[in-house]
Short mmCIF file of C-alpha atoms and ligand atoms in Angstrom, two decimals:
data_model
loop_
_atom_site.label_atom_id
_atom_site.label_comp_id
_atom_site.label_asym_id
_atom_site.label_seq_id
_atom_site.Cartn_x
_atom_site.Cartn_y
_atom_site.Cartn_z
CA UNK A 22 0.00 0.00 0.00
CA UNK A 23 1.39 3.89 -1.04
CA UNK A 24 2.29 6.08 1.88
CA UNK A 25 1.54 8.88 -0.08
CA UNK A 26 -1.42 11.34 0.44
CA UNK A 27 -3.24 12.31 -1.87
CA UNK A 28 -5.41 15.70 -2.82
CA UNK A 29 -7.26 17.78 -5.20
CA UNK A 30 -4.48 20.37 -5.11
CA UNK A 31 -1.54 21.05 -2.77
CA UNK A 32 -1.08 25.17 -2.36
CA UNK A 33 2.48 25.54 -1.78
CA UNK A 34 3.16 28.70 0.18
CA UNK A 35 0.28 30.02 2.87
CA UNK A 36 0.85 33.83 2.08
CA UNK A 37 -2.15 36.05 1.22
CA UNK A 38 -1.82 34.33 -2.53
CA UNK A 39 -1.62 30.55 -1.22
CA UNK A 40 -4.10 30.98 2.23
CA UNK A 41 -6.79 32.59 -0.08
CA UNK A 42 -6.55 29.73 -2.94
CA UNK A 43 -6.51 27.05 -1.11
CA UNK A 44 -9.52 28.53 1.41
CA UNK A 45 -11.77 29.39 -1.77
CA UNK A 46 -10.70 25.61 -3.81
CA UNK A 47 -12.06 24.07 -0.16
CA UNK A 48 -14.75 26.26 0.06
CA UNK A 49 -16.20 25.05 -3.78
CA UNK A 50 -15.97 21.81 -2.33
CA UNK A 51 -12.03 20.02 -3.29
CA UNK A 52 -9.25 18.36 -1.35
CA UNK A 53 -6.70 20.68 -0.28
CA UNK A 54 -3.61 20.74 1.23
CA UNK A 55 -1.26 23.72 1.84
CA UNK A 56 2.03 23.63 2.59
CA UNK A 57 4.21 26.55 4.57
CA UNK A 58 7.99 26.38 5.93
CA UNK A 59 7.88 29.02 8.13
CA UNK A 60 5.62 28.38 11.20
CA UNK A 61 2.75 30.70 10.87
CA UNK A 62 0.53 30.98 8.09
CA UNK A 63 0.22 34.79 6.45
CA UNK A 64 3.29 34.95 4.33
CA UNK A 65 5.57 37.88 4.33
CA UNK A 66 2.44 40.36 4.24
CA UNK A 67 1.18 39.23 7.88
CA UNK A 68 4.85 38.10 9.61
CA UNK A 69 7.26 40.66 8.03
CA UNK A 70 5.37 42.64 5.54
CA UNK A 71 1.85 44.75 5.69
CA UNK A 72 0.98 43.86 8.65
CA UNK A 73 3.99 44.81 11.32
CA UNK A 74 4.85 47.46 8.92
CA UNK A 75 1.59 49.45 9.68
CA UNK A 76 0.77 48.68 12.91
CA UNK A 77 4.20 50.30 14.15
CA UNK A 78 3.13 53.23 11.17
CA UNK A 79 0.01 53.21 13.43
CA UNK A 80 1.60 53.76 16.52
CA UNK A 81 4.63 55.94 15.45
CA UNK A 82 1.76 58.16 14.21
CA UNK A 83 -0.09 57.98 17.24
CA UNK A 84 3.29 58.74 18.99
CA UNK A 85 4.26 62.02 16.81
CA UNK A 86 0.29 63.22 16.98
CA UNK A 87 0.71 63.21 20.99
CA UNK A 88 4.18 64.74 21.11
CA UNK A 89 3.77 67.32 18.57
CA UNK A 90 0.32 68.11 17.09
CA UNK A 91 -2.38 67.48 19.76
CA UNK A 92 -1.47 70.91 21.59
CA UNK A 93 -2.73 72.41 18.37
CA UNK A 94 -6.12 71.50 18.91
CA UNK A 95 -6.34 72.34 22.44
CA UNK A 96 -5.30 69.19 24.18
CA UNK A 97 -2.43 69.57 26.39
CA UNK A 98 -0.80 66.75 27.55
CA UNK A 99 0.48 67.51 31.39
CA UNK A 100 3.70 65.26 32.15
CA UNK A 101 5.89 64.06 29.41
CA UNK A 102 5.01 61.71 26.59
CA UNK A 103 7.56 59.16 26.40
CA UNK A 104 8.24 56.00 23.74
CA UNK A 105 8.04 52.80 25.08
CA UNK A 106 9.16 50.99 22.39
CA UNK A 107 9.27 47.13 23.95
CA UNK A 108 5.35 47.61 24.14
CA UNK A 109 5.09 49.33 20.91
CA UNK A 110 6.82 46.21 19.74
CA UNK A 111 4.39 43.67 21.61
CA UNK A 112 1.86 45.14 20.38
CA UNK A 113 3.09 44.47 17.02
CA UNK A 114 3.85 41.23 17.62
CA UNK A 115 0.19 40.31 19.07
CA UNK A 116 -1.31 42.05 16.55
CA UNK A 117 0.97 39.72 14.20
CA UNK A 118 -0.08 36.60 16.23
CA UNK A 119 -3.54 37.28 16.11
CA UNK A 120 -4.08 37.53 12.73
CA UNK A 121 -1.97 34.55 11.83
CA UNK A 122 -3.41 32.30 14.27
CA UNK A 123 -6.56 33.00 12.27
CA UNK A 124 -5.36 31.65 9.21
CA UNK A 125 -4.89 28.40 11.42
CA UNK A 126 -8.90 29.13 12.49
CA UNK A 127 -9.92 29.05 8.81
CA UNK A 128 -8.11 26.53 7.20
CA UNK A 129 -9.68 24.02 10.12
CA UNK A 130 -13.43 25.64 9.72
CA UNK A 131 -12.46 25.10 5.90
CA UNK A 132 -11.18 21.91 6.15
CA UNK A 133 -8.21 22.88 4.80
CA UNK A 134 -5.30 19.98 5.31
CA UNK A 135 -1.86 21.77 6.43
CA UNK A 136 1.68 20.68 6.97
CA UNK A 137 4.81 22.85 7.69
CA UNK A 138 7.99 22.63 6.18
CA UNK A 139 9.88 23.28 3.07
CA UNK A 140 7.91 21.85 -0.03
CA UNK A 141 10.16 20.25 -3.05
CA UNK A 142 8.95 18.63 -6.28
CA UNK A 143 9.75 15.00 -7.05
CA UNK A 144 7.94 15.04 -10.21
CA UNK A 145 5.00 17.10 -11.30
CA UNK A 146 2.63 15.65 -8.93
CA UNK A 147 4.78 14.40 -6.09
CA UNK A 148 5.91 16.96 -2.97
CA UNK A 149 7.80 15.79 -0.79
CA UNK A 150 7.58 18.23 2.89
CA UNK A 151 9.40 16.75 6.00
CA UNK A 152 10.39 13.20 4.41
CA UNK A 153 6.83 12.74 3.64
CA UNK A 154 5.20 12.42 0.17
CA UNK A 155 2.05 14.14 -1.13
CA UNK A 156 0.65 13.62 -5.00
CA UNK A 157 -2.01 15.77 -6.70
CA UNK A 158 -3.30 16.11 -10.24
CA UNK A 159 -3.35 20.33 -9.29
CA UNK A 160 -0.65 21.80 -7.86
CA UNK A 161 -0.27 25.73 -7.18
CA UNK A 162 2.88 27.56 -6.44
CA UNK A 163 2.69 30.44 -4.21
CA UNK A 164 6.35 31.10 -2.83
CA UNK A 165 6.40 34.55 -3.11
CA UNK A 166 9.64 36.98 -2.75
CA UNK A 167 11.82 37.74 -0.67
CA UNK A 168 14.29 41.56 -0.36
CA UNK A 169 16.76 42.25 -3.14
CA UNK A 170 19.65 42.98 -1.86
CA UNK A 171 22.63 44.85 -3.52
CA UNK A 172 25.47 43.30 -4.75
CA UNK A 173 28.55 43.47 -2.61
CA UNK A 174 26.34 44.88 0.66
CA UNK A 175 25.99 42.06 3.09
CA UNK A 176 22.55 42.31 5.06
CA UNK A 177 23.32 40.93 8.74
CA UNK A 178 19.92 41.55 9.94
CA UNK A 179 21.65 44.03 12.88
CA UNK A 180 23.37 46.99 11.50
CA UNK A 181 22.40 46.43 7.98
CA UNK A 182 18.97 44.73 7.63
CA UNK A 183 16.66 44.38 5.33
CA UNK A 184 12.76 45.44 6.05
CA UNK A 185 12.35 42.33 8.39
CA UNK A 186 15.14 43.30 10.39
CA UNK A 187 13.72 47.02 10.39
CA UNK A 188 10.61 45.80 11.61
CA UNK A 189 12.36 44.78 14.79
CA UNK A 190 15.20 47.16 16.43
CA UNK A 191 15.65 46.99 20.00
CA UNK A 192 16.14 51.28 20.17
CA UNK A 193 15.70 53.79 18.33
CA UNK A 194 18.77 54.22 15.66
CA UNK A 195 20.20 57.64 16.10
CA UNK A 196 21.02 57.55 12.42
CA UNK A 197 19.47 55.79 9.69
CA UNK A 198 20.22 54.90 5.96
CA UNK A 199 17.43 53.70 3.99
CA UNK A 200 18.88 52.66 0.71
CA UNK A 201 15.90 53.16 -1.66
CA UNK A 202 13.00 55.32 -2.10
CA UNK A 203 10.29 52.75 -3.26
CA UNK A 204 6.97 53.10 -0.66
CA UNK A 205 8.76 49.97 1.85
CA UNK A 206 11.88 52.67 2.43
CA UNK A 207 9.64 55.36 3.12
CA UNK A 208 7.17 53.74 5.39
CA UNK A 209 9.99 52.13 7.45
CA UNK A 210 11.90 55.15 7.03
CA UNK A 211 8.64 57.36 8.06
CA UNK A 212 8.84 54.73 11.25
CA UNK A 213 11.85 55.01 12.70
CA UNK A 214 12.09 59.43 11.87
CA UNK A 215 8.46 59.63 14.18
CA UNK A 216 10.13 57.63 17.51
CA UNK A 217 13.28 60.02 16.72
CA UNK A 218 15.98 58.50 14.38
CA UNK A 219 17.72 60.90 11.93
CA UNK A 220 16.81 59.33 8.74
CA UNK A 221 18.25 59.92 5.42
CA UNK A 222 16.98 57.85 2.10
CA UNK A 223 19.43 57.68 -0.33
CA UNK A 224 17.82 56.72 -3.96
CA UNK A 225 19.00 55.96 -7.20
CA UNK A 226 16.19 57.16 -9.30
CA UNK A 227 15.76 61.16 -9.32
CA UNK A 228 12.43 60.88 -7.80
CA UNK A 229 10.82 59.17 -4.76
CA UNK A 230 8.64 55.58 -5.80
CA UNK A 231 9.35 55.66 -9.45
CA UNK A 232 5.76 53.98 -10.21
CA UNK A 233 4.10 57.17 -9.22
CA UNK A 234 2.63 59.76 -10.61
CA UNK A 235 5.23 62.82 -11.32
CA UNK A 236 2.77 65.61 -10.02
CA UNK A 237 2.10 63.43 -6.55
CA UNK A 238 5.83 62.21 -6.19
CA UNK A 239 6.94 66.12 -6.23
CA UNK A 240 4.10 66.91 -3.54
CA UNK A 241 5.27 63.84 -1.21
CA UNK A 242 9.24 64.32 -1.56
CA UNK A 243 8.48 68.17 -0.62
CA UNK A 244 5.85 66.72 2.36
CA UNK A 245 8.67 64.30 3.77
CA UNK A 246 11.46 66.71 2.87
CA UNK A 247 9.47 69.02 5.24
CA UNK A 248 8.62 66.51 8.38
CA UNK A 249 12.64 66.06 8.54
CA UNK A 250 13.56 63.39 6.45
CA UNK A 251 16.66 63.95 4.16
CA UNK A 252 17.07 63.06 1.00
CA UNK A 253 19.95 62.09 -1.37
CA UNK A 254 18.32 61.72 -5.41
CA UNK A 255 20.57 60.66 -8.31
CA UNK A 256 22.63 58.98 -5.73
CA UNK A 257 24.42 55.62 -5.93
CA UNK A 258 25.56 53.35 -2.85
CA UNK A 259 28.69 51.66 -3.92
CA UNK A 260 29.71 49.98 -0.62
CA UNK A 261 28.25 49.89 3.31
CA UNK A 262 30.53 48.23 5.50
CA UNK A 263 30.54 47.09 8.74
CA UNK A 264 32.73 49.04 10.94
CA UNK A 265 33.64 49.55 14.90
CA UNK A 266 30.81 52.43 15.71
CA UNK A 267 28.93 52.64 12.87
CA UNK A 268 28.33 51.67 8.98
CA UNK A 269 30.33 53.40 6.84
CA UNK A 270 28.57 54.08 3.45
CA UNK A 271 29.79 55.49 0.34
CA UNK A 272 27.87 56.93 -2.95
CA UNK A 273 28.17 58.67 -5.83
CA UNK A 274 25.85 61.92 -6.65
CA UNK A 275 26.25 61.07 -10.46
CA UNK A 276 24.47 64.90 -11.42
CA UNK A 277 27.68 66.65 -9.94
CA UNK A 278 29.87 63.29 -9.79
CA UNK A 279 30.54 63.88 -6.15
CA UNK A 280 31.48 60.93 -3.66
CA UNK A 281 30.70 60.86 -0.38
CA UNK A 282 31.88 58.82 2.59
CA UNK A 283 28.61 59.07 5.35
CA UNK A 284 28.20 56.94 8.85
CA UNK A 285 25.15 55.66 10.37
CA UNK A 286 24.30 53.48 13.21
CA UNK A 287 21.74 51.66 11.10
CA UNK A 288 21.11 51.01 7.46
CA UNK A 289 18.25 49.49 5.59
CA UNK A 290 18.82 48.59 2.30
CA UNK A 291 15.08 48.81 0.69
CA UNK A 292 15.64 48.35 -3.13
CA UNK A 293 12.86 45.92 -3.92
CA UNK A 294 11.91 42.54 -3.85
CA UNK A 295 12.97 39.66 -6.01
CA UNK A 296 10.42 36.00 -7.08
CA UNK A 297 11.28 33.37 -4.71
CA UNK A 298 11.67 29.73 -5.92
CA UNK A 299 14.69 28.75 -4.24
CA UNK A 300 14.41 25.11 -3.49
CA UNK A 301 11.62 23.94 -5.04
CA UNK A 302 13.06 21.99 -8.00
CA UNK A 303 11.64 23.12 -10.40
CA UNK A 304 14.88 23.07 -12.94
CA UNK A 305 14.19 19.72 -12.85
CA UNK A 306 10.26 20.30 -14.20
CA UNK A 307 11.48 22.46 -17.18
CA UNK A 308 9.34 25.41 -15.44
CA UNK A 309 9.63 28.38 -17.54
CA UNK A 310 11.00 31.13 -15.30
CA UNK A 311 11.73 34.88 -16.97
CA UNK A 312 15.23 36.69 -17.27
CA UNK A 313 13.92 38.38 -13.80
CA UNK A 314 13.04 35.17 -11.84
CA UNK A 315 9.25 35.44 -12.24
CA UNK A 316 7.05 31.92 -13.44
CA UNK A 317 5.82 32.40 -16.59
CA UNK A 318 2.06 31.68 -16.27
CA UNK A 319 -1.10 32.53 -19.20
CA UNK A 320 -3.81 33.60 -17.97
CA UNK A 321 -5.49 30.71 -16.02
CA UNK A 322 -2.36 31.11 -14.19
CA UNK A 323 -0.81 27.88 -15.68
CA UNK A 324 2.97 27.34 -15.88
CA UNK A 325 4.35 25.49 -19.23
CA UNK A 326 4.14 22.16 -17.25
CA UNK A 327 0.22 21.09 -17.28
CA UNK A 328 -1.27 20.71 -13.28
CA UNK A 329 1.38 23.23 -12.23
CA UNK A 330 -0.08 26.87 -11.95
CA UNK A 331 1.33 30.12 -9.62
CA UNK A 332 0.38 33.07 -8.38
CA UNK A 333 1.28 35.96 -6.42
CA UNK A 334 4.48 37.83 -6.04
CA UNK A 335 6.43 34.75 -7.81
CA UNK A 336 4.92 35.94 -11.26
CA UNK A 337 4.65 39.25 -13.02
CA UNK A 338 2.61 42.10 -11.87
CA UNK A 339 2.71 44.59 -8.88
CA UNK A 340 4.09 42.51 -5.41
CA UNK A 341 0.99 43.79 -3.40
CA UNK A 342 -0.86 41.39 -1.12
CA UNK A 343 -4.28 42.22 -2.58
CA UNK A 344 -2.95 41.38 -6.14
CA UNK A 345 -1.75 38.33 -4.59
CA UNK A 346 -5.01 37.46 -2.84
CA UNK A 347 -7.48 38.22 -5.84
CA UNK A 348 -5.31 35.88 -8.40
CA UNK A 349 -6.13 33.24 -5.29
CA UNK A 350 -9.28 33.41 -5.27
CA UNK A 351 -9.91 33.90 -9.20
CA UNK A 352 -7.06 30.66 -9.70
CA UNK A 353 -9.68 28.41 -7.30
CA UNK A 354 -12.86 29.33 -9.21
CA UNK A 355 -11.24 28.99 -12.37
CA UNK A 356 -9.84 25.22 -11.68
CA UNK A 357 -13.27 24.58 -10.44
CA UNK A 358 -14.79 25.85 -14.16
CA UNK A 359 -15.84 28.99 -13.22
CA UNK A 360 -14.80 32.35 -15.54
CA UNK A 361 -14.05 34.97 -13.41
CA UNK A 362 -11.00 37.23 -14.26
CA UNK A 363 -8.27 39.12 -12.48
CA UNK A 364 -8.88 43.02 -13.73
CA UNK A 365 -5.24 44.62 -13.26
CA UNK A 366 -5.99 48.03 -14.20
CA UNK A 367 -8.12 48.55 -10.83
CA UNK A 368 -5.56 47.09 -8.41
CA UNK A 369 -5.18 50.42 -6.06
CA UNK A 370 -1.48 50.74 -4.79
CA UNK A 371 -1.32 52.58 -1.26
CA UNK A 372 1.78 54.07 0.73
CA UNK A 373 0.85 54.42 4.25
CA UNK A 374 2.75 57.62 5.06
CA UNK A 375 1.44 60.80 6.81
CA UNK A 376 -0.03 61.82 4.62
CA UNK A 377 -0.64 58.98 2.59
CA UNK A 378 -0.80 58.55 -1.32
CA UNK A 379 -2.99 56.01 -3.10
CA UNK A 380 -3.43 55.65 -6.68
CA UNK A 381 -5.36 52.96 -8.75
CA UNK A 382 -4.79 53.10 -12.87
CA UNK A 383 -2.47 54.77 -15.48
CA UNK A 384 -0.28 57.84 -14.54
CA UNK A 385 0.25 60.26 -16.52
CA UNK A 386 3.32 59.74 -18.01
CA UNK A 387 1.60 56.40 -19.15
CA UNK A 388 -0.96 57.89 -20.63
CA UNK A 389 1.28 60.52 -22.98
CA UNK A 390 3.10 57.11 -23.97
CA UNK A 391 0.22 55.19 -24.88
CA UNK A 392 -0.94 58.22 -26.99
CA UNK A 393 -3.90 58.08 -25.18
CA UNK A 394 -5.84 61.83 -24.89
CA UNK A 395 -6.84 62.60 -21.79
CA UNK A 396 -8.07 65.46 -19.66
CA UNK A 397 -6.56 66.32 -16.05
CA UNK A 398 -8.10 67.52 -13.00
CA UNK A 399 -6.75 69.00 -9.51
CA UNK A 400 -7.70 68.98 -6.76
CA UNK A 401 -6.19 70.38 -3.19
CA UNK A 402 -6.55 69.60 0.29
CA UNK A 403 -6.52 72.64 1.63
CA UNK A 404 -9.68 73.25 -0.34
CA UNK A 405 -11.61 70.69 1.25
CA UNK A 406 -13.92 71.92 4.34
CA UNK A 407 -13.64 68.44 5.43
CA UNK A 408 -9.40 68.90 5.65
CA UNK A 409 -9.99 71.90 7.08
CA UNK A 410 -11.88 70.60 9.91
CA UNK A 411 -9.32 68.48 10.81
CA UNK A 412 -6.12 70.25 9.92
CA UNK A 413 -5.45 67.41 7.13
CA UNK A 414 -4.79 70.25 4.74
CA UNK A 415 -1.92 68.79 2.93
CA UNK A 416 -2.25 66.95 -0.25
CA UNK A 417 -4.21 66.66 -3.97
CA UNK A 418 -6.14 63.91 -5.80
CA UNK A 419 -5.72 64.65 -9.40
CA UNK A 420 -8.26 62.58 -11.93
CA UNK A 421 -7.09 61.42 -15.18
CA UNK A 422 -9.87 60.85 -17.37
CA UNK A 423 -10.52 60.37 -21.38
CA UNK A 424 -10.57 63.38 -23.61
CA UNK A 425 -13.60 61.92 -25.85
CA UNK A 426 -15.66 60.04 -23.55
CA UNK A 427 -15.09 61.46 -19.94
CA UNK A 428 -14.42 57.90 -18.76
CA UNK A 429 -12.36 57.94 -15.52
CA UNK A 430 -8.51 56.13 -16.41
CA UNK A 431 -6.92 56.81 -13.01
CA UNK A 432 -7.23 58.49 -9.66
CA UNK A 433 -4.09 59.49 -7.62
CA UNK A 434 -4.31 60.98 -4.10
CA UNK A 435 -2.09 62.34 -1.63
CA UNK A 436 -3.68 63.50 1.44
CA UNK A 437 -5.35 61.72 4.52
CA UNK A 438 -7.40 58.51 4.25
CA UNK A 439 -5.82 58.54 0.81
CA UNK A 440 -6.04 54.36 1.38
CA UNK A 441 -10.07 54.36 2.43
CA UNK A 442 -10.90 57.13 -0.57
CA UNK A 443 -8.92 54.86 -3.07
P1 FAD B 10 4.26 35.65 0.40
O1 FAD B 10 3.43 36.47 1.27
O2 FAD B 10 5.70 35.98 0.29
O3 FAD B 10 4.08 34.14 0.89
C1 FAD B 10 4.79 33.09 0.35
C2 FAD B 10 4.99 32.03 1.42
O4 FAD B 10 5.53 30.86 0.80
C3 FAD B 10 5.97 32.44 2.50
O5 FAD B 10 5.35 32.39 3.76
C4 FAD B 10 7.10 31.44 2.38
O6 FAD B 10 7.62 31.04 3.64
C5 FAD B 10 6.41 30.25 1.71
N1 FAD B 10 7.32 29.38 0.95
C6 FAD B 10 8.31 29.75 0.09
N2 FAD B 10 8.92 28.65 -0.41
C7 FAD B 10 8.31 27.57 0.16
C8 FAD B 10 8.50 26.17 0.05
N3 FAD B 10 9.41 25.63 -0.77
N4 FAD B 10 7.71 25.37 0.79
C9 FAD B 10 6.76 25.88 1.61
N5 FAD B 10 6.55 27.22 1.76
C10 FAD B 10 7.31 28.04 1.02
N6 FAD B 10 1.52 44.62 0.15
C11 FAD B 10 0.36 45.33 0.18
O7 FAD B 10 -0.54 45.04 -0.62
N7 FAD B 10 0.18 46.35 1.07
C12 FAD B 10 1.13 46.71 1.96
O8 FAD B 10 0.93 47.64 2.74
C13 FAD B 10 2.35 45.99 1.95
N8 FAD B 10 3.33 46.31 2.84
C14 FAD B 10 4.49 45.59 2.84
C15 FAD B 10 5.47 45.94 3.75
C16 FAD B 10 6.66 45.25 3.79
C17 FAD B 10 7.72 45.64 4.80
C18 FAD B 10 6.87 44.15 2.88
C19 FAD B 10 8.15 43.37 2.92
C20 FAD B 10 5.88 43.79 1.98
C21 FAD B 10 4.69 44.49 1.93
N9 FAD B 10 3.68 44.20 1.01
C22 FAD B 10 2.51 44.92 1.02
C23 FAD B 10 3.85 43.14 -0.01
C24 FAD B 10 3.14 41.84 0.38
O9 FAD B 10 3.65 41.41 1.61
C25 FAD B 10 3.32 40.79 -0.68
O10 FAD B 10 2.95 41.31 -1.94
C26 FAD B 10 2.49 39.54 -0.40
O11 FAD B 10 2.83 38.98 0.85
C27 FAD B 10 2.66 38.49 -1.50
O12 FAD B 10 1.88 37.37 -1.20
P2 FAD B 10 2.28 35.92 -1.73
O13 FAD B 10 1.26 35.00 -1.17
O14 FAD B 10 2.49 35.96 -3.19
O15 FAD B 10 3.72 35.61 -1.09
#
């Protein structure tokens, strides 16, 4: 008699891609399994990702309000307000623990079959996870990525981490690096500058989150510029080493070709994420992967190898949780014959600043490529009652719609709630 289990489909990975496929294939009524090697479900989004990132936004925020802005509205705080970061950290972690316990909850009320440990391919229906073998006809890859890092730069999770190791100092750096200027940088950056660090972002690019729109980008580098963070543009980082007291950085300002030699106490290096497949054998499957690591899938989210599909940040398209989660749930209803499809043009992307920017659709720049006419519209803050009211004065949402029709291509907003009004 075979030892080996057998399913519907086996989910490999139990991030907000894998959790929400292999929830929604149970739910229409299949055998599933899912598979995870660390040893909470969530993926990066609820253990190192999303999830810590803005509950320590949250509280940084609620920090800076108290220290600095409540006074303004006539509430005076009598005895000092003071960071206790261990508990600002608990809290983080509970709120962490919480959430990914309740993966556990649903996958049981789903019926959901788990195991934990590092999945590998035998063949393309065999896994084998912890010595033990599994076999389905389906099987759905949803490894998702892990940080780039830069070439040369070693990350040693202490004095140079990556956004994980961000996520958890033990005090307040007096001086902080944050090597990129996507919206991971800025939050973590925006972080660590509220409890008190000196934080400079050094970027390659001459503007902040390159996938932005030009008009909003200049609004939020001038809004952070003016809350205290400093900014390097144009800049390169050609080394950060490890020293006695501090890490020594150097870059190159390649508009005036000026080096500079800076220290810091702390440095995150934020310069993207890269597809993970590491370990999962799937040289040996033939799986077409692309010249930047992601699984080539077509649009039923099947690989080149038939029964072997992926979603999620390991293929192409913005590495955002919600992407991740929709291509879940639209993968599951597909396999079980149903025709729903993924609509990328109306995935919203969101930086959780102060304030914060959201955008969903084109920008402009896209449009002017595309040739497509269009017709622009502006829109401040600080001509909004409702801002007013509040003091959230700061900020635009500028509309990009079609020249002929009328018909709205994109939204971008920078200003408070900018997430809820996206
Ligand atoms: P992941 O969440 O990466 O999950 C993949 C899982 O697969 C992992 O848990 C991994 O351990 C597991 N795995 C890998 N290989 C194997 C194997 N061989 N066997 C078993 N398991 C395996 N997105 C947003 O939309 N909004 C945000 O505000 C946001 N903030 C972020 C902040 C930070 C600091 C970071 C780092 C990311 C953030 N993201 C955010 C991005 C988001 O976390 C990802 O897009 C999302 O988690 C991708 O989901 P996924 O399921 O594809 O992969």
């Amino acid at each position: 008699m075979s030892n080996i289990v057998e399913y519907d489909l086996i989910v490999i990975g139990g991030g907000p891609g894998g959790y929400v496929a292999a929830i929604r294939a149970a739910q229409l009524g299949i055998n599933v399994m899912c598979i995870e090697k660390r040893k909470s479900f969530g993926g990066t989004c609820l253990n190192v990702g999303c999830i810590p990132s803005k509950t320590l936004l949250h509280s940084s925020h609620l920090y800076e309000q108290s220290k600095n802005d409540l006074v303004n509205y006539g509430i005076e705080i009598n005895g000092k307000v003071s960071l206790n970061l261990n508990k600002m950290m608990a809290n983080k972690t509970d709120t962490v623990e919480k959430l990914t316990s309740g993966i556990a909850g649903l996958f049981k009320k789903n019926k959901v079959d788990h195991s934990f440990g590092e999945a590998k391919f035998l063949d393309n229906k065999t896994i084998e996870v912890n010595k033990k073998k599994f076999k389905a006809d389906k099987l759905l890859i949803a490894t998702g990525s892990v940080p780039s890092t830069i070439p040369g730069i070693e990350i040693d999770e202490k004095n140079i981490v990556s956004s994980t190791g961000a996520l958890e100092f033990e005090k307040v750096p007096k001086k902080l690096a944050v090597i990129g200027g996507g919206y991971i940088g800025l939050e973590l950056g925006s972080v660590w500058k509220r409890l008190g660090a000196d934080v400079t972002v050094i970027e390659f690019s001459d503007t902040l989150v390159p996938t932005m729109d030009k008009d909003i980008a200049k609004i939020f580098h001038s809004t952070l510029t003016k809350q205290g963070i400093n900014f390097m543009l144009s800049t390169k980082v050609e080394s950060a080493v490890n020293k006695k007291e501090e890490v020594e950085i150097k870059c190159l300002n390649f508009l005036n070709n000026k080096s500079e030699v800076l220290g810091f106490d702390k440095v995150l290096v934020a310069v993207g994420r890269k597809p993970f497949t590491h370990g999962l054998g799937l040289e040996s499957l033939n799986i077409n992967i692309n010249k930047n690591g992601t699984i080539d899938v077509d649009k039923n989210f099947q690989t080149n190898v038939a029964g072997i599909y992926a979603i999620g940040d390991v293929i192409s398209g913005p590495m955002l949780a919600h992407k991740a989660s929709s291509e879940g749930h639209v993968f599951a209803e597909q396999l079980l014959g149903n025709k729903p499809e993924v609509n990328y043009q109306c995935i919203p992307a969101v930086v959780y600043t102060e304030p914060e920017v959201a955008w969903v659709g084109p920008t402009e720049k896209d449009l002017i490529k595309s040739n497509t006419p269009y017709k622009k519209g502006l829109f401040p803050f600080s001509a909004n009652a409702r801002g007013k009211t509040t003091g959230e004065t700061i900020g635009s949402i500028k509309f990009l719609s079609h020249k002929k029709n009328d018909k709205i291509l994109s939204v971008h907003i920078i200003g408070a709630h900018a997430g809820e009004l996206i």
